[in-house]
Amino acid sequence: MTAELHAPARRILVIEDDRDIAELLSLHLGELPAQVTLAFDGRQGLGLAMTRGPWDAVVLDLGLPGLNGLDLCRELRAQAASVPVLMLTARATELDRVLGLELGADDYMTKPFSVVELVARVKALLRRASLTAVARDAVAAGPASVLAAGALRIDRLQRRAWLRDQEL
Ligand code: CA
């Protein structure tokens, strides 16, 4: 867990037109620690999402002036496929929920929500994203081709073996 303690602050974009909620989120997410950027309308939010990345997470309100959260999420997914998105909405209909998840939100909360719970969920998204990144790196590195045991070394790909540096 040492790595987590020394990890650089995460960058989180909050797109929410209710300034009180936006400020509250900024305050609490900032303690993760995270550097939080606020946008108060959909167009500005999408602009920031596209040009100021990479972001570690986006918290996105559904009802926004300019461009609504669903359209924003769709555009974001088309261009920045992997950023975790947590969607917020004042409307608690099943349709919103399904649409939000279908358009690529990773999680979903209905207002009024508990800030503590929201922070916990963002944390979970960040953790999931970094695990995915670790797994991707491991796949990119490929399986180790050289096995070593005592004085014996075997290269499985080249089908060669050495005993005390003498090839067998
Ligand atoms: Ca709103």
PDB file of C-alpha atoms and ligand atoms in Angstrom:
ATOM      1  CA  MET A   1       0.000   0.000   0.000  1.00  0.00           C
ATOM      2  CA  THR A   2       3.097   2.206   0.069  1.00  0.00           C
ATOM      3  CA  ALA A   3       2.623   2.941  -3.617  1.00  0.00           C
ATOM      4  CA  GLU A   4      -0.803   4.358  -2.899  1.00  0.00           C
ATOM      5  CA  LEU A   5       0.554   6.664  -0.200  1.00  0.00           C
ATOM      6  CA  HIS A   6       3.110   8.127  -2.550  1.00  0.00           C
ATOM      7  CA  ALA A   7       0.897   8.169  -5.622  1.00  0.00           C
ATOM      8  CA  PRO A   8       0.593  11.598  -7.237  1.00  0.00           C
ATOM      9  CA  ALA A   9      -2.760  13.356  -6.809  1.00  0.00           C
ATOM     10  CA  ARG A  10      -5.412  12.109  -9.203  1.00  0.00           C
ATOM     11  CA  ARG A  11      -7.012  14.486 -11.679  1.00  0.00           C
ATOM     12  CA  ILE A  12     -10.793  14.529 -11.486  1.00  0.00           C
ATOM     13  CA  LEU A  13     -13.165  16.536 -13.662  1.00  0.00           C
ATOM     14  CA  VAL A  14     -16.528  17.434 -12.107  1.00  0.00           C
ATOM     15  CA  ILE A  15     -19.184  18.608 -14.581  1.00  0.00           C
ATOM     16  CA  GLU A  16     -22.126  19.912 -12.558  1.00  0.00           C
ATOM     17  CA  ASP A  17     -24.175  23.107 -13.028  1.00  0.00           C
ATOM     18  CA  ASP A  18     -25.308  23.267  -9.400  1.00  0.00           C
ATOM     19  CA  ARG A  19     -22.395  25.237  -7.989  1.00  0.00           C
ATOM     20  CA  ASP A  20     -23.072  24.271  -4.382  1.00  0.00           C
ATOM     21  CA  ILE A  21     -22.853  20.592  -5.248  1.00  0.00           C
ATOM     22  CA  ALA A  22     -19.825  21.192  -7.470  1.00  0.00           C
ATOM     23  CA  GLU A  23     -17.965  23.013  -4.677  1.00  0.00           C
ATOM     24  CA  LEU A  24     -18.915  20.338  -2.156  1.00  0.00           C
ATOM     25  CA  LEU A  25     -17.594  17.609  -4.461  1.00  0.00           C
ATOM     26  CA  SER A  26     -14.436  19.579  -5.113  1.00  0.00           C
ATOM     27  CA  LEU A  27     -13.817  19.887  -1.383  1.00  0.00           C
ATOM     28  CA  HIS A  28     -14.359  16.213  -0.595  1.00  0.00           C
ATOM     29  CA  LEU A  29     -12.740  14.672  -3.670  1.00  0.00           C
ATOM     30  CA  GLY A  30      -9.773  16.951  -3.067  1.00  0.00           C
ATOM     31  CA  GLU A  31      -9.021  14.936   0.061  1.00  0.00           C
ATOM     32  CA  LEU A  32      -8.455  11.685  -1.883  1.00  0.00           C
ATOM     33  CA  PRO A  33      -6.031  13.412  -2.687  1.00  0.00           C
ATOM     34  CA  ALA A  34      -7.108  14.694  -6.072  1.00  0.00           C
ATOM     35  CA  GLN A  35      -6.781  17.801  -8.132  1.00  0.00           C
ATOM     36  CA  VAL A  36     -10.375  18.683  -8.974  1.00  0.00           C
ATOM     37  CA  THR A  37     -11.415  20.806 -11.955  1.00  0.00           C
ATOM     38  CA  LEU A  38     -14.985  22.122 -12.160  1.00  0.00           C
ATOM     39  CA  ALA A  39     -17.139  22.769 -15.216  1.00  0.00           C
ATOM     40  CA  PHE A  40     -20.643  24.240 -14.926  1.00  0.00           C
ATOM     41  CA  ASP A  41     -22.110  23.460 -18.319  1.00  0.00           C
ATOM     42  CA  GLY A  42     -22.020  20.604 -20.802  1.00  0.00           C
ATOM     43  CA  ARG A  43     -20.058  22.232 -23.622  1.00  0.00           C
ATOM     44  CA  GLN A  44     -17.390  23.604 -21.314  1.00  0.00           C
ATOM     45  CA  GLY A  45     -17.229  20.223 -19.596  1.00  0.00           C
ATOM     46  CA  LEU A  46     -16.779  18.299 -22.813  1.00  0.00           C
ATOM     47  CA  GLY A  47     -14.132  20.802 -23.955  1.00  0.00           C
ATOM     48  CA  LEU A  48     -12.162  20.332 -20.739  1.00  0.00           C
ATOM     49  CA  ALA A  49     -12.629  16.575 -20.870  1.00  0.00           C
ATOM     50  CA  MET A  50     -11.170  16.445 -24.381  1.00  0.00           C
ATOM     51  CA  THR A  51      -8.385  18.991 -24.170  1.00  0.00           C
ATOM     52  CA  ARG A  52      -7.098  18.934 -20.600  1.00  0.00           C
ATOM     53  CA  GLY A  53      -6.767  15.198 -20.089  1.00  0.00           C
ATOM     54  CA  PRO A  54      -5.818  12.603 -19.255  1.00  0.00           C
ATOM     55  CA  TRP A  55      -8.307  12.488 -16.387  1.00  0.00           C
ATOM     56  CA  ASP A  56      -8.373   9.782 -13.745  1.00  0.00           C
ATOM     57  CA  ALA A  57     -12.150  10.129 -13.352  1.00  0.00           C
ATOM     58  CA  VAL A  58     -15.092  12.253 -14.463  1.00  0.00           C
ATOM     59  CA  VAL A  59     -18.122  13.002 -12.266  1.00  0.00           C
ATOM     60  CA  LEU A  60     -20.899  13.972 -14.635  1.00  0.00           C
ATOM     61  CA  ASP A  61     -24.316  15.495 -13.906  1.00  0.00           C
ATOM     62  CA  LEU A  62     -27.087  14.334 -16.210  1.00  0.00           C
ATOM     63  CA  GLY A  63     -29.081  17.565 -16.387  1.00  0.00           C
ATOM     64  CA  LEU A  64     -26.705  20.223 -17.709  1.00  0.00           C
ATOM     65  CA  PRO A  65     -27.164  23.399 -19.736  1.00  0.00           C
ATOM     66  CA  GLY A  66     -25.495  23.402 -23.161  1.00  0.00           C
ATOM     67  CA  LEU A  67     -25.140  19.680 -23.611  1.00  0.00           C
ATOM     68  CA  ASN A  68     -26.806  17.106 -21.394  1.00  0.00           C
ATOM     69  CA  GLY A  69     -24.887  14.480 -19.499  1.00  0.00           C
ATOM     70  CA  LEU A  70     -26.010  11.581 -21.679  1.00  0.00           C
ATOM     71  CA  ASP A  71     -24.846  13.213 -24.911  1.00  0.00           C
ATOM     72  CA  LEU A  72     -21.676  14.352 -23.211  1.00  0.00           C
ATOM     73  CA  CYS A  73     -20.999  10.824 -22.001  1.00  0.00           C
ATOM     74  CA  ARG A  74     -21.568   9.410 -25.478  1.00  0.00           C
ATOM     75  CA  GLU A  75     -19.103  11.900 -27.017  1.00  0.00           C
ATOM     76  CA  LEU A  76     -16.595  11.297 -24.270  1.00  0.00           C
ATOM     77  CA  ARG A  77     -16.773   7.536 -24.786  1.00  0.00           C
ATOM     78  CA  ALA A  78     -16.288   7.971 -28.518  1.00  0.00           C
ATOM     79  CA  GLN A  79     -13.014   9.778 -27.936  1.00  0.00           C
ATOM     80  CA  ALA A  80     -11.626   8.943 -24.503  1.00  0.00           C
ATOM     81  CA  ALA A  81     -12.793   5.397 -24.142  1.00  0.00           C
ATOM     82  CA  SER A  82     -11.267   4.382 -20.870  1.00  0.00           C
ATOM     83  CA  VAL A  83     -11.788   7.249 -18.411  1.00  0.00           C
ATOM     84  CA  PRO A  84     -14.023   6.164 -15.497  1.00  0.00           C
ATOM     85  CA  VAL A  85     -17.316   8.099 -15.420  1.00  0.00           C
ATOM     86  CA  LEU A  86     -19.669   8.418 -12.451  1.00  0.00           C
ATOM     87  CA  MET A  87     -23.023   9.877 -13.431  1.00  0.00           C
ATOM     88  CA  LEU A  88     -25.282  11.979 -11.197  1.00  0.00           C
ATOM     89  CA  THR A  89     -28.931  12.645 -11.735  1.00  0.00           C
ATOM     90  CA  ALA A  90     -31.859  14.289 -10.005  1.00  0.00           C
ATOM     91  CA  ARG A  91     -34.215  11.938 -11.820  1.00  0.00           C
ATOM     92  CA  ALA A  92     -34.397   8.468 -10.396  1.00  0.00           C
ATOM     93  CA  THR A  93     -36.046   6.682 -13.277  1.00  0.00           C
ATOM     94  CA  GLU A  94     -34.887   3.284 -14.368  1.00  0.00           C
ATOM     95  CA  LEU A  95     -34.589   4.617 -17.918  1.00  0.00           C
ATOM     96  CA  ASP A  96     -31.972   7.175 -16.906  1.00  0.00           C
ATOM     97  CA  ARG A  97     -30.030   4.507 -15.120  1.00  0.00           C
ATOM     98  CA  VAL A  98     -30.062   2.113 -18.029  1.00  0.00           C
ATOM     99  CA  LEU A  99     -29.278   4.850 -20.530  1.00  0.00           C
ATOM    100  CA  GLY A 100     -26.430   6.146 -18.421  1.00  0.00           C
ATOM    101  CA  LEU A 101     -24.838   2.741 -18.125  1.00  0.00           C
ATOM    102  CA  GLU A 102     -25.446   1.945 -21.786  1.00  0.00           C
ATOM    103  CA  LEU A 103     -23.768   5.152 -22.851  1.00  0.00           C
ATOM    104  CA  GLY A 104     -20.720   4.131 -20.928  1.00  0.00           C
ATOM    105  CA  ALA A 105     -21.008   5.483 -17.387  1.00  0.00           C
ATOM    106  CA  ASP A 106     -19.193   3.177 -14.958  1.00  0.00           C
ATOM    107  CA  ASP A 107     -21.340   4.055 -11.973  1.00  0.00           C
ATOM    108  CA  TYR A 108     -24.453   5.999 -11.205  1.00  0.00           C
ATOM    109  CA  MET A 109     -25.844   7.961  -8.238  1.00  0.00           C
ATOM    110  CA  THR A 110     -29.193   9.640  -7.703  1.00  0.00           C
ATOM    111  CA  LYS A 111     -29.544  13.017  -5.994  1.00  0.00           C
ATOM    112  CA  PRO A 112     -29.699  13.658  -3.136  1.00  0.00           C
ATOM    113  CA  PHE A 113     -26.626  11.536  -2.501  1.00  0.00           C
ATOM    114  CA  SER A 114     -24.225  11.140   0.377  1.00  0.00           C
ATOM    115  CA  VAL A 115     -20.919  12.849  -0.385  1.00  0.00           C
ATOM    116  CA  VAL A 116     -19.105  10.230   1.657  1.00  0.00           C
ATOM    117  CA  GLU A 117     -20.607   7.494  -0.503  1.00  0.00           C
ATOM    118  CA  LEU A 118     -19.777   9.373  -3.686  1.00  0.00           C
ATOM    119  CA  VAL A 119     -16.150   9.752  -2.647  1.00  0.00           C
ATOM    120  CA  ALA A 120     -16.018   6.040  -1.808  1.00  0.00           C
ATOM    121  CA  ARG A 121     -17.407   5.157  -5.225  1.00  0.00           C
ATOM    122  CA  VAL A 122     -14.964   7.427  -7.047  1.00  0.00           C
ATOM    123  CA  LYS A 123     -12.186   5.789  -5.068  1.00  0.00           C
ATOM    124  CA  ALA A 124     -13.428   2.383  -6.201  1.00  0.00           C
ATOM    125  CA  LEU A 125     -13.460   3.561  -9.825  1.00  0.00           C
ATOM    126  CA  LEU A 126      -9.900   4.847  -9.520  1.00  0.00           C
ATOM    127  CA  ARG A 127      -8.758   1.578  -7.982  1.00  0.00           C
ATOM    128  CA  ARG A 128     -10.461  -0.446 -10.702  1.00  0.00           C
ATOM    129  CA  ALA A 129      -8.878   1.756 -13.379  1.00  0.00           C
ATOM    130  CA  SER A 130      -5.386   1.324 -11.957  1.00  0.00           C
ATOM    131  CA  LEU A 131      -5.842  -2.455 -11.670  1.00  0.00           C
ATOM    132  CA  THR A 132      -6.869  -2.505 -15.333  1.00  0.00           C
ATOM    133  CA  ALA A 133      -3.755  -0.512 -16.209  1.00  0.00           C
ATOM    134  CA  VAL A 134      -1.536  -2.949 -14.284  1.00  0.00           C
ATOM    135  CA  ALA A 135      -3.157  -5.905 -16.047  1.00  0.00           C
ATOM    136  CA  ARG A 136      -2.681  -4.208 -19.421  1.00  0.00           C
ATOM    137  CA  ASP A 137       1.008  -3.581 -18.698  1.00  0.00           C
ATOM    138  CA  ALA A 138       1.454  -7.203 -17.648  1.00  0.00           C
ATOM    139  CA  VAL A 139      -0.095  -8.412 -20.891  1.00  0.00           C
ATOM    140  CA  ALA A 140       2.044  -5.980 -22.895  1.00  0.00           C
ATOM    141  CA  ALA A 141       5.200  -7.260 -21.183  1.00  0.00           C
ATOM    142  CA  GLY A 142       4.281 -10.830 -22.118  1.00  0.00           C
ATOM    143  CA  PRO A 143       5.072 -13.955 -20.154  1.00  0.00           C
ATOM    144  CA  ALA A 144       8.658 -14.192 -18.960  1.00  0.00           C
ATOM    145  CA  SER A 145      10.460 -16.403 -21.452  1.00  0.00           C
ATOM    146  CA  VAL A 146      13.477 -17.183 -19.277  1.00  0.00           C
ATOM    147  CA  LEU A 147      13.091 -19.427 -16.266  1.00  0.00           C
ATOM    148  CA  ALA A 148      15.867 -19.757 -13.746  1.00  0.00           C
ATOM    149  CA  ALA A 149      16.285 -22.314 -10.972  1.00  0.00           C
ATOM    150  CA  GLY A 150      19.583 -22.443  -9.140  1.00  0.00           C
ATOM    151  CA  ALA A 151      22.364 -22.771 -11.712  1.00  0.00           C
ATOM    152  CA  LEU A 152      19.962 -23.762 -14.457  1.00  0.00           C
ATOM    153  CA  ARG A 153      18.448 -21.277 -16.900  1.00  0.00           C
ATOM    154  CA  ILE A 154      15.935 -22.167 -19.572  1.00  0.00           C
ATOM    155  CA  ASP A 155      14.712 -19.880 -22.364  1.00  0.00           C
ATOM    156  CA  ARG A 156      11.352 -21.329 -23.306  1.00  0.00           C
ATOM    157  CA  LEU A 157      10.929 -19.286 -26.460  1.00  0.00           C
ATOM    158  CA  GLN A 158      14.374 -19.999 -27.910  1.00  0.00           C
ATOM    159  CA  ARG A 159      14.366 -23.556 -26.532  1.00  0.00           C
ATOM    160  CA  ARG A 160      17.849 -23.163 -25.088  1.00  0.00           C
ATOM    161  CA  ALA A 161      19.209 -24.066 -21.662  1.00  0.00           C
ATOM    162  CA  TRP A 162      22.296 -23.216 -19.661  1.00  0.00           C
ATOM    163  CA  LEU A 163      23.912 -24.774 -16.626  1.00  0.00           C
ATOM    164  CA  ARG A 164      26.293 -22.425 -14.820  1.00  0.00           C
ATOM    165  CA  ASP A 165      26.423 -20.303 -17.997  1.00  0.00           C
ATOM    166  CA  GLN A 166      27.412 -23.304 -20.131  1.00  0.00           C
ATOM    167  CA  GLU A 167      24.882 -23.947 -22.851  1.00  0.00           C
ATOM    168  CA  LEU A 168      23.491 -27.449 -22.818  1.00  0.00           C
TER     169      LEU A 168
HETATM  170 CA    CA B   1     -27.982  19.747 -13.069  1.00  0.00          CA
END
